[in-house]
Amino acid sequence: MSRVRRRTSQMSGSEWIRIFASQAMTLTDKDAILSSTSDLSSPPKKESYLLQNPWNTFLGDCSVVDAYLMDKPILSLWFPLHYLNVFLRAVGQPTFVNNPFCGAIIFASLFIQDYIVGLGCLLGGSVATIGELILRLQPFDLLRNGVAAFNGVLVGTVISVLYPGFYQTYRTPEMWIFIVVGSLLSIFVCSAFGNFLGRFNLPYLALPFNMIIVCSFLTIQPPLDVDALVGDENGSYLTMTGQDNLPVTTTMSPSDDFGHHLANGSSAFEAITNSSENRAQINQVDWMQVGRGALVSMSQVYAVDHVSTSIVMNIATALASPLLFVMCSIGAIIGTFLAAVMFPIEVIEAEVYTGVWGYNALLTMAALSCVFFSFNHMSFLLGVMATLANVVVQCALKRNMTETNNIPVFTVPMTLVTLVFLLTTDVRGVLHRVVDPSYPEKQSYQWFRESRQIPQSIA
């Protein structure tokens, strides 16, 4: 006994970390064990789950629920449980949260600002989830992880928020019809993009959602009231919806818009750095409000500008994966503060303070630093570079989509930038694309364990 105690006291910190990390059980190993056990609900099995690392069971990707439902037929009495598992995971997937419990927290937070938004999420997500469960257009892994249905969640949530908010109108029956049709259509478009982009080892991300919602907004947008938008001395710029289904607006003078400098022949660099007016406006920036913009970037993924909603969503993300939460926060800060330095005060007040310039950056940083690549110094650098590029791409798309065609940019900047940067490779093999997706900490540990077993090549 004394020898054991002496050995324990002499163990280094790295040895303790290695012992703790070795307790992590991969989903493949878990499936192998489950396949050799006939009774999934036996008391010993439940006890073993409770003794494991919580981020491998109830948090993280919540593998305990998948393991329990793995052998339960979908089109049976188990259908409601399969529906809840897939739907709640789909609610969290826009922020890369693959956990039904954390997805339930995010879903509940949507009712804080406006219960209609929560109903829109429920409608769009349910149509996509039930349609995919019945039709089975995509592989089972994409179905059970909520990936196949999350574009429908975005269709229902974003349309119910931005249609009345962006166009200063009421929610109409036509809008709800487009939510139903668009959500059902999303599972077919997801299958098509999955087959095409899968040849290049690329995920389709929110590409189906962006394609559907752009076409929807171009179709159902009301006639543009030029006098109301740009005819007054202070033109209206829309940011969010209120509890009474009417938009809450802020004012912006079109003559001071960033695009005005470009239209008069000056370059973007001159408009940002050489304008004494812009330099003076930096002193007018309320940096507390800029911080608010970074905070609500999480809820703006669902087109909601509400502090309490965003705080709850950040908590749910942190529970699912602390590393994912940190990377999301870094991305939101980079995008929001960069926009606060680049643009005139009118744009800052209307867009930066409300998180419009943070949510695409948040998603880009998370996707490239720790979701699709195993987290390390190279994936972090790749995420930062892509986040900076995302702000520029969003600025360019705003000129065409918002100022010319009167539609928001949605998540088009994030989708385009991420798809391009996912094709990045390095000759040393430090950038490692995830083969078996899980939560970021688990993916990073598996890569670290495998890389330690393979000698590094000499550059």
PDB file of C-alpha atoms in Angstrom, residues 55 74 108 113 130 143 190 263 303 432 441 446:
ATOM      1  CA  TRP A  55     -18.991  15.251 -21.735  1.00  0.00           C
ATOM      2  CA  ILE A  74     -38.051   4.951 -36.488  1.00  0.00           C
ATOM      3  CA  ALA A 108     -36.629  27.720 -25.128  1.00  0.00           C
ATOM      4  CA  GLN A 113     -37.949  37.849 -27.174  1.00  0.00           C
ATOM      5  CA  ILE A 130     -40.663  14.684 -39.856  1.00  0.00           C
ATOM      6  CA  LEU A 143     -30.256  12.390 -39.721  1.00  0.00           C
ATOM      7  CA  CYS A 190     -29.666  19.256 -48.621  1.00  0.00           C
ATOM      8  CA  ALA A 263     -19.948  55.737 -55.054  1.00  0.00           C
ATOM      9  CA  ALA A 303     -31.795  36.528 -36.539  1.00  0.00           C
ATOM     10  CA  HIS A 432      -6.323  17.699 -39.806  1.00  0.00           C
ATOM     11  CA  GLU A 441     -12.561  18.559 -27.283  1.00  0.00           C
ATOM     12  CA  GLN A 446      -8.122  11.970 -30.700  1.00  0.00           C
TER      13      GLN A 446
END
